[in-house]
CSV table of C-alpha atoms in Angstrom, one decimal:
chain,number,residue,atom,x,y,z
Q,1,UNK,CA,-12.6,-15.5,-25.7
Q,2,UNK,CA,-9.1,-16.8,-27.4
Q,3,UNK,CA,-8.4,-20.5,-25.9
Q,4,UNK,CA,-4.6,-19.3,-26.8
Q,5,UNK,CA,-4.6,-16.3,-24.3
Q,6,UNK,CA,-7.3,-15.5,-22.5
Q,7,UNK,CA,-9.0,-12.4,-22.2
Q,8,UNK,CA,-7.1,-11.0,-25.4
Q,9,UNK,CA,-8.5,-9.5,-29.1
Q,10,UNK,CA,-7.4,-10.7,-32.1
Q,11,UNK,CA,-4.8,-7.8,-32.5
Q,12,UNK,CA,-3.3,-8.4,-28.9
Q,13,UNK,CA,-2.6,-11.7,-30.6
Q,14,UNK,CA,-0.9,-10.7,-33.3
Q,15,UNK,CA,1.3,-8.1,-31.4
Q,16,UNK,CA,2.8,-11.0,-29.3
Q,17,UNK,CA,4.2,-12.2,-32.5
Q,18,UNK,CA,5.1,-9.2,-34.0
Q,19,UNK,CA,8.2,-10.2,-36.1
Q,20,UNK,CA,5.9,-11.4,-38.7
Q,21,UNK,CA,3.0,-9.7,-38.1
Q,22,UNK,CA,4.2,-6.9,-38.5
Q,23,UNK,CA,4.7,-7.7,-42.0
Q,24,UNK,CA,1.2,-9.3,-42.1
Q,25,UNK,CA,0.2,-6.1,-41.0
Q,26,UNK,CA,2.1,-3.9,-43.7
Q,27,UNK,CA,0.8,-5.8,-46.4
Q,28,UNK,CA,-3.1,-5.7,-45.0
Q,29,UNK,CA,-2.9,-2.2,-44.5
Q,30,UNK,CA,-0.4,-1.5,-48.1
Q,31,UNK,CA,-3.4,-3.2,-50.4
Q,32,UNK,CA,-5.8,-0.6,-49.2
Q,33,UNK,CA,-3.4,2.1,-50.6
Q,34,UNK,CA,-2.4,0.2,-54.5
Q,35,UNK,CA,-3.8,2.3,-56.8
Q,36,UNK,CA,-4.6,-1.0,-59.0
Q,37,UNK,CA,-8.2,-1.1,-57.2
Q,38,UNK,CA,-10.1,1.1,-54.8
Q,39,UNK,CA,-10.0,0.8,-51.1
Q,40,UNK,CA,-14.0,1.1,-51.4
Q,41,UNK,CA,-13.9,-2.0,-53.9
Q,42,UNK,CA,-11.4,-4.1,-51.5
Q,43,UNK,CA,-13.7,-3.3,-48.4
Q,44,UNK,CA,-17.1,-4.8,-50.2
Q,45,UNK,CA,-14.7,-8.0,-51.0
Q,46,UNK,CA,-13.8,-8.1,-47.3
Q,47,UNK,CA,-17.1,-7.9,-45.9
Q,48,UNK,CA,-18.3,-10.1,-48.2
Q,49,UNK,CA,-15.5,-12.8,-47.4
Q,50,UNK,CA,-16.7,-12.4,-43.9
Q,51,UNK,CA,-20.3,-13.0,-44.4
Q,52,UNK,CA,-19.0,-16.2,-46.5
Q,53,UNK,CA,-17.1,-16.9,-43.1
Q,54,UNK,CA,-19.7,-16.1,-40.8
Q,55,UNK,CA,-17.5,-13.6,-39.1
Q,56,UNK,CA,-19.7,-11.2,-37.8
Q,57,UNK,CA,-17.5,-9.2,-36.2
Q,58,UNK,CA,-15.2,-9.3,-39.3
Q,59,UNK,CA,-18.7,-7.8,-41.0
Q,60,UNK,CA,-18.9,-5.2,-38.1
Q,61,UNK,CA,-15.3,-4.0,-38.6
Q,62,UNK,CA,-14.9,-0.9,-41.3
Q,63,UNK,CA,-11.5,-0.8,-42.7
Q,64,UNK,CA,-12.4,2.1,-45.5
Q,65,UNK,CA,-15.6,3.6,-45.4
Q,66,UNK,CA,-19.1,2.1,-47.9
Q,67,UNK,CA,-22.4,3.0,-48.1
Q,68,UNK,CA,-24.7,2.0,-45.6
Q,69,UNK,CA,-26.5,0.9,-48.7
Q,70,UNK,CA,-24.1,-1.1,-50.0
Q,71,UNK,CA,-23.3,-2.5,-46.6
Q,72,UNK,CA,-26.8,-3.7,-46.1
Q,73,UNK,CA,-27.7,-5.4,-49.8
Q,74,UNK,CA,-23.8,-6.8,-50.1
Q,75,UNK,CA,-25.3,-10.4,-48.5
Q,76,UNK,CA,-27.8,-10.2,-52.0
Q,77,UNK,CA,-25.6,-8.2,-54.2
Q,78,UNK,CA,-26.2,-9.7,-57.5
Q,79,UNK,CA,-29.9,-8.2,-57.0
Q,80,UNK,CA,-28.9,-5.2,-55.6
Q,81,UNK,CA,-28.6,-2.0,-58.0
Q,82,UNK,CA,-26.2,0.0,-55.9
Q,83,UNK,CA,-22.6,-2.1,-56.8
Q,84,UNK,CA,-20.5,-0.5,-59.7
Q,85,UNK,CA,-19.9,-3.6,-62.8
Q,86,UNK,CA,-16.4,-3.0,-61.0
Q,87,UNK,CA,-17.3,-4.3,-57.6
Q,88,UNK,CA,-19.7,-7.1,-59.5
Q,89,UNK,CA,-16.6,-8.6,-61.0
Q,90,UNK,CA,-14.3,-8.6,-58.2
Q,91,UNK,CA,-17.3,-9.6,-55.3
Q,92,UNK,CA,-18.3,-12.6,-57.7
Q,93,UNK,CA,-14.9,-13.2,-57.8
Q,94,UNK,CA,-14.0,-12.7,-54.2
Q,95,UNK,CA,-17.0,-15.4,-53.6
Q,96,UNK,CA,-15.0,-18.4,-56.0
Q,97,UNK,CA,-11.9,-17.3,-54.7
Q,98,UNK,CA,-13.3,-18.2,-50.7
Q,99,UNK,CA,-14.7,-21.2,-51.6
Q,100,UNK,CA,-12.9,-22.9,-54.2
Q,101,UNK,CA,-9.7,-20.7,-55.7
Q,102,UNK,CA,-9.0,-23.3,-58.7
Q,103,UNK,CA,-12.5,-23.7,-59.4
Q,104,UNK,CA,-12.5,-20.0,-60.5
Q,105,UNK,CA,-13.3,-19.4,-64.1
Q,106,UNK,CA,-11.2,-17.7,-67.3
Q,107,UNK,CA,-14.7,-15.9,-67.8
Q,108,UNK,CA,-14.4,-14.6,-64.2
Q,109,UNK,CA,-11.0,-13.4,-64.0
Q,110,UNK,CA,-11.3,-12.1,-67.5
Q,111,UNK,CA,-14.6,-9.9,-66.0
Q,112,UNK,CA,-12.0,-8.5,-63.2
Q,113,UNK,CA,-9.4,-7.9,-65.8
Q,114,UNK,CA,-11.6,-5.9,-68.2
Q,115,UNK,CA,-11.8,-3.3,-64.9
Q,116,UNK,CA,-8.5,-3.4,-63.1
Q,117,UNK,CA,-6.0,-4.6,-66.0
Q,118,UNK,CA,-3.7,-7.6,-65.4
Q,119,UNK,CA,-1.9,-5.8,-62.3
Q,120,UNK,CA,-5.4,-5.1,-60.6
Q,121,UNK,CA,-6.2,-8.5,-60.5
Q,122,UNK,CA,-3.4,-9.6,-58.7
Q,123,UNK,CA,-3.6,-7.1,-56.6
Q,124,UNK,CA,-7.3,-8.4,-55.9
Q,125,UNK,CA,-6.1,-11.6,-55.0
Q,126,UNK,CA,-3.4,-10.6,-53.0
Q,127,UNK,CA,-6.0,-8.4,-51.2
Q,128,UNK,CA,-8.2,-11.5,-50.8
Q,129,UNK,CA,-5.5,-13.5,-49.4
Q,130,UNK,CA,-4.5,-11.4,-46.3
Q,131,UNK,CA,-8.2,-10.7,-45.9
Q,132,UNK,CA,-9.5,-14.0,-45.5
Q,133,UNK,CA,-6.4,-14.8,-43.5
Q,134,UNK,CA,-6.7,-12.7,-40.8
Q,135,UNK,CA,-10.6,-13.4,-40.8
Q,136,UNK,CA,-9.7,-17.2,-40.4
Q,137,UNK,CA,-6.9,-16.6,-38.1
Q,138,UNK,CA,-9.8,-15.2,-35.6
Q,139,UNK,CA,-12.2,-18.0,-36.2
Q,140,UNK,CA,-9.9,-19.9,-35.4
Q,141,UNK,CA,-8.2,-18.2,-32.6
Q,142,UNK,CA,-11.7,-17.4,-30.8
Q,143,UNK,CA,-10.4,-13.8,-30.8
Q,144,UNK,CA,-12.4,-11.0,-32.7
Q,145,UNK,CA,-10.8,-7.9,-33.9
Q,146,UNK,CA,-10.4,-4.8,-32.0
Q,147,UNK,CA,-11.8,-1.3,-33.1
Q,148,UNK,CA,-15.4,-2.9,-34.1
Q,149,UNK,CA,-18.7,-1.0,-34.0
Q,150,UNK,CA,-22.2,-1.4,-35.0
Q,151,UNK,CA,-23.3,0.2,-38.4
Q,152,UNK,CA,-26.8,1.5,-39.4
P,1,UNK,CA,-8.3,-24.3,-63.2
P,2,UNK,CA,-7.3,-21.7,-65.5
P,3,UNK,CA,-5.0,-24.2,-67.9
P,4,UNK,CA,-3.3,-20.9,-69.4
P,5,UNK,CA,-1.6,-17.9,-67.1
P,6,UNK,CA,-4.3,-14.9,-66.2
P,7,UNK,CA,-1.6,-12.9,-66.2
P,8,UNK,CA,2.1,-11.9,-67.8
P,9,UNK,CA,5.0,-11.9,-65.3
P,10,UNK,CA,7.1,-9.2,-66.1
P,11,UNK,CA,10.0,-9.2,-68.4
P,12,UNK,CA,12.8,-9.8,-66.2
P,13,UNK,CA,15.3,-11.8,-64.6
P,14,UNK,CA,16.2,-11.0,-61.3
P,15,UNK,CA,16.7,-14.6,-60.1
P,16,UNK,CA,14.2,-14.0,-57.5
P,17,UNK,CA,11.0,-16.3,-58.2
P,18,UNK,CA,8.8,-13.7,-56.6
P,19,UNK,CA,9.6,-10.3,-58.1
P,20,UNK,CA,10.2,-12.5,-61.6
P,21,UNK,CA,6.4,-14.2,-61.2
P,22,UNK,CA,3.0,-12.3,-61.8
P,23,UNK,CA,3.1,-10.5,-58.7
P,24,UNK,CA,5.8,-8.7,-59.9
P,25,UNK,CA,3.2,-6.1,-61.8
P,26,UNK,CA,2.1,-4.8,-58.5
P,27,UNK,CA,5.5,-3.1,-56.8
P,28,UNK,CA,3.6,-1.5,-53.8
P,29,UNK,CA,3.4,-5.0,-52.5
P,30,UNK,CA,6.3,-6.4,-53.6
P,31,UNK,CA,8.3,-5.4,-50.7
P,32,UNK,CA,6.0,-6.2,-47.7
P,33,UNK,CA,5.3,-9.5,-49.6
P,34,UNK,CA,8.7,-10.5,-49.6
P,35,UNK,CA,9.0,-9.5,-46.1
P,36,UNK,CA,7.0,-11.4,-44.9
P,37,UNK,CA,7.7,-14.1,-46.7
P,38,UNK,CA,10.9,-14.1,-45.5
P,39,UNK,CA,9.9,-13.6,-41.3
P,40,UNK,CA,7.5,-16.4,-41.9
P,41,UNK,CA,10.7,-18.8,-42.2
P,42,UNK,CA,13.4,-16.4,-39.7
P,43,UNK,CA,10.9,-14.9,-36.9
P,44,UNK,CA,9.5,-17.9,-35.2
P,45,UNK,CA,10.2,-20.3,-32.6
P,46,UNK,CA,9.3,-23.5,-35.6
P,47,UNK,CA,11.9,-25.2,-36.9
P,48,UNK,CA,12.1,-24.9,-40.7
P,49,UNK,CA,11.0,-28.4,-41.4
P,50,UNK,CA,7.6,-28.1,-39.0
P,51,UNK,CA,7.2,-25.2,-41.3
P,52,UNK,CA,7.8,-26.9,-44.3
P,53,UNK,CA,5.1,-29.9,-43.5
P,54,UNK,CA,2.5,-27.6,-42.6
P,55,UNK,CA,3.1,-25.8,-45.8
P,56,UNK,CA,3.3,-28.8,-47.7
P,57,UNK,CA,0.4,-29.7,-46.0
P,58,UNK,CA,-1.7,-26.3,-46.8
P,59,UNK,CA,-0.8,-26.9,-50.5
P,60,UNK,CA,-2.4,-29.9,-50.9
P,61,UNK,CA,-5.7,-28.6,-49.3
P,62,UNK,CA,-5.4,-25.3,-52.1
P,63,UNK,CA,-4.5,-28.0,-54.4
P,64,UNK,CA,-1.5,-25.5,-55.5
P,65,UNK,CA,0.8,-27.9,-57.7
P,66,UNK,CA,3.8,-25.7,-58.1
P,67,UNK,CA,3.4,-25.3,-54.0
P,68,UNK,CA,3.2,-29.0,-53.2
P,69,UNK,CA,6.1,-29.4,-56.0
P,70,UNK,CA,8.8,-27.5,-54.3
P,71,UNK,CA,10.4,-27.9,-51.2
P,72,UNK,CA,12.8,-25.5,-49.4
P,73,UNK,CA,16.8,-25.9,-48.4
P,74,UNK,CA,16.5,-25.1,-45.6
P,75,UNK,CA,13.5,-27.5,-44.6
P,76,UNK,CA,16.0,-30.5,-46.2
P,77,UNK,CA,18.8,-29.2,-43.8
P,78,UNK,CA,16.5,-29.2,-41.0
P,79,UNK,CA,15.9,-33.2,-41.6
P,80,UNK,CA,12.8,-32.8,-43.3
P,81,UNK,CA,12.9,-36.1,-45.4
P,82,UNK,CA,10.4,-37.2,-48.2
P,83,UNK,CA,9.3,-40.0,-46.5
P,84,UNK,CA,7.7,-37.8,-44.3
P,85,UNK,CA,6.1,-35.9,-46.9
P,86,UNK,CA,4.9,-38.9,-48.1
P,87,UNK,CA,3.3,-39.6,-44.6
P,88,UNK,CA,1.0,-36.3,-45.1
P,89,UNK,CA,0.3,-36.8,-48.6
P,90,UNK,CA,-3.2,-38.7,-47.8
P,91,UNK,CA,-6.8,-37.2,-46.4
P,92,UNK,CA,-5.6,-39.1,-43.0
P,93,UNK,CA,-2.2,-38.3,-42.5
P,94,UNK,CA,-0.2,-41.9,-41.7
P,95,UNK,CA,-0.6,-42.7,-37.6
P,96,UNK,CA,3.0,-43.4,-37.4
P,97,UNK,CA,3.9,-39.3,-37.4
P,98,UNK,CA,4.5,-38.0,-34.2
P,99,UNK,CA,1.7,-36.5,-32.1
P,100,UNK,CA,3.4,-33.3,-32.4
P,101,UNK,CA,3.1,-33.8,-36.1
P,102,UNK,CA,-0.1,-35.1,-36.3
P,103,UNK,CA,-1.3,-32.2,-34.4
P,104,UNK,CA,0.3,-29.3,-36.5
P,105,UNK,CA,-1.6,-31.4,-39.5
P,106,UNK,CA,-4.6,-30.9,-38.0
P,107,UNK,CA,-4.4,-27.5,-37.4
P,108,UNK,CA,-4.1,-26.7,-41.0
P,109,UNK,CA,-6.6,-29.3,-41.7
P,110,UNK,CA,-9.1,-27.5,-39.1
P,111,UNK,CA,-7.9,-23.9,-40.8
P,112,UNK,CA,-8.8,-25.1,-44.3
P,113,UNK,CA,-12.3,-26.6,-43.9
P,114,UNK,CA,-13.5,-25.0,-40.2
P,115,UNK,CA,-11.6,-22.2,-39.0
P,116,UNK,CA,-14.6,-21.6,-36.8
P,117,UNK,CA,-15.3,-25.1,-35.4
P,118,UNK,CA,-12.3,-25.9,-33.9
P,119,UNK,CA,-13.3,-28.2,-31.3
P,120,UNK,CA,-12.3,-28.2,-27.2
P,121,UNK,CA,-10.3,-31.2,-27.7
P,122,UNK,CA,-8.2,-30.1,-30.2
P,123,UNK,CA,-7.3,-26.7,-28.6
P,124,UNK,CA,-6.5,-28.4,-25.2
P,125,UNK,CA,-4.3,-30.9,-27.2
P,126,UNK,CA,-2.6,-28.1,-29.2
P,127,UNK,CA,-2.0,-26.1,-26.1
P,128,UNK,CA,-0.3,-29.3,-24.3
P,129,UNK,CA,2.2,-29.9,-26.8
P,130,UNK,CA,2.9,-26.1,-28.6
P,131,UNK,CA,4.0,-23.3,-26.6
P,132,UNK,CA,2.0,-19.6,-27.0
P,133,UNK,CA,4.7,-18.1,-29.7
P,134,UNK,CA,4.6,-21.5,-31.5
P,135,UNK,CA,0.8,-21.3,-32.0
P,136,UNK,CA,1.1,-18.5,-33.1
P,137,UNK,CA,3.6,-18.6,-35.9
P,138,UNK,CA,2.1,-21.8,-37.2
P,139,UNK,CA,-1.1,-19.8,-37.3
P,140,UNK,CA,0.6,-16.8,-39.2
P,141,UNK,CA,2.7,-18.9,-41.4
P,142,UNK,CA,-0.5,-21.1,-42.4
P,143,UNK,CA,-2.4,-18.2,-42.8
P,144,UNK,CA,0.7,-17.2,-45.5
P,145,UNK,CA,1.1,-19.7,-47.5
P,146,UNK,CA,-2.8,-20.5,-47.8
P,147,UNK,CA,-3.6,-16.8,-49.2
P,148,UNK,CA,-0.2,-17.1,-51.3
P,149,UNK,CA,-1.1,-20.7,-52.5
P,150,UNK,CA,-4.8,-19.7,-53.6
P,151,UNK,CA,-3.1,-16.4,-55.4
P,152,UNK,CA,-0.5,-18.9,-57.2
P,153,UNK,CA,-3.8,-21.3,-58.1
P,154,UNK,CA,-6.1,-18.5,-59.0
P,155,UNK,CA,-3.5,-16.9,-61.7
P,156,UNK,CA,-3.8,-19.7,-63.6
P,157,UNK,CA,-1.4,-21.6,-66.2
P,158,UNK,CA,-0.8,-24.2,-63.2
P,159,UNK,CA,0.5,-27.3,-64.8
P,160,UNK,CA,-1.0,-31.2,-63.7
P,161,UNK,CA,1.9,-32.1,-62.3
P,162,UNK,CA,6.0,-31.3,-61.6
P,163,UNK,CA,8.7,-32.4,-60.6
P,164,UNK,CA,10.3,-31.9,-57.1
P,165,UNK,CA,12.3,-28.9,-57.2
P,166,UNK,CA,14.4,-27.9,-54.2
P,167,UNK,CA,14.5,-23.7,-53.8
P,168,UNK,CA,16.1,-21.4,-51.4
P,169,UNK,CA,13.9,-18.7,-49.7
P,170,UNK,CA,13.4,-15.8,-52.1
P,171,UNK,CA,14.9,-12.7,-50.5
């Protein structure tokens, strides 16, 4: 329950501000569409930013469809045998980037580079940016995200 | 920190500081990026230089030189002075800002390290001193500049220090 406004989701937030997030919104919704990196790739980093976050309503919420597969080993993916060398870069990426962004690595950004060229990794971390914004935002708020269901 | 650029800005000069840096290589978020950029500073009930001090304030926490290095016109004409920079340069920001300023500090303190632990107190005290719409665009704003300040970190090339440089918003 939001201590902001009671009773309210983490969209109804958002749409009582929605001179700018509106434009928070177009950019979250425009990465899934950049043809720099796959929608499927940017949803692994986002549910993986969210199990970093403890969001598990953030983990719930499917923005582009993955395997159940691939949904269920992402918490151990560096074992797990069912994420491309292309998501391997950008997840182990995705992890330095949530905790410590300056702490990431040449060696690291080089890895997402050799899969998504110079423009795929900024669009990665633009990606990651708005992701693990509007995953804050509701930690912080109190207020989960509408639309959410369970997955198998 | 990447001591050398990850990434080549494009080969232009626009004058814009956004469309000429790195991000300039993605256009289908160039736009919306600039956008909201822009409503962060236009569309909400904070003045420009509570804006600025959060922001200020988010940078040092991303540890985003170039971020903490700049500060916007429009903050300046709002009265933002560097003294009060100064006062929210340390880990515990100097007791002799305001309580309204104190408290947007801690709100991108509690953002940075514990989105999810904000306590009781702190809510009740936020929601005492900032009305609904201004929660709300310090919320959006801080979560702006944090994701843009990690991307400006991330890309690498970030110097150890510069000097202050005064910047209009790019448009």
């Amino acid at each position: 329950m939001s201590w902001i406004v009671s009773g309210v989701d983490r969209e109804q937030l958002l749409d009582r501000l929605p001179a700018i997030s509106g434009h928070f919104r177009q950019l979250y919704t425009r990465v899934y569409s950049l043809p720099q990196v796959s929608a499927e790739t940017l949803e692994l980093c986002r549910l993986r930013l969210a199990q970093l976050h403890r969001s598990d309503a953030d983990f719930a919420l499917e923005e582009f469809p993955v395997s159940a597969q691939q949904r269920a080993q992402l918490h151990d993916w560096p074992q797990a045998a069912v994420f491309t060398p292309e998501q391997r870069a950008c997840l182990e990426f995705t992890e330095v980037h949530a905790m410590d962004c300056a702490a990431i690595t040449d060696a690291q950004a080089d890895a997402v580079k050799a899969h998504l060229g110079e423009a795929g990794l900024v669009a990665l971390l633009q990606a990651l940016g708005v992701f693990d914004g509007l995953i804050r935002l509701g930690l912080m708020w109190q207020a989960a995200p509408a639309g959410v269901r369970q997955h198998g | 920190m990447g001591s050398t650029a990850r990434v080549q800005a494009p080969a232009r000069n626009t004058g814009n500081v956004i469309r000429d840096s790195a991000l300039g290589v993605v256009p289908g978020t160039l736009e919306p990026y600039l956008a909201l950029n822009a409503a962060v500073w236009d569309a909400g009930p904070l003045p420009a230089a509570e804006i600025e001090l959060a922001r200020l304030r988010n940078a040092r926490h991303t540890g985003c030189v170039m971020c903490q290095a700049v500060r916007y016109d429009v903050a300046i004409s709002d009265g933002l002075t560097e003294e009060k920079v100064q006062m929210i340069g340390a880990d515990q920001p100097d007791t002799s800002l305001s309580p309204r300023e104190q408290l947007l500090v801690a709100f991108v303190d509690q953002y940075n390290r514990d989105p999810g632990g904000i306590a009781a107190t702190l809510q009740t005290d936020l929601l005492q001193e900032f009305s609904e719409a201004e929660l709300l665009h310090l919320s959006l704003l801080v979560a702006w500049f944090n994701g843009s300040s990690r991307c400006a970190v991330a890309l690498g090339g970030m110097p150890e220090a510069m000097p202050r440089m005064e910047i209009s918003i790019p448009r």
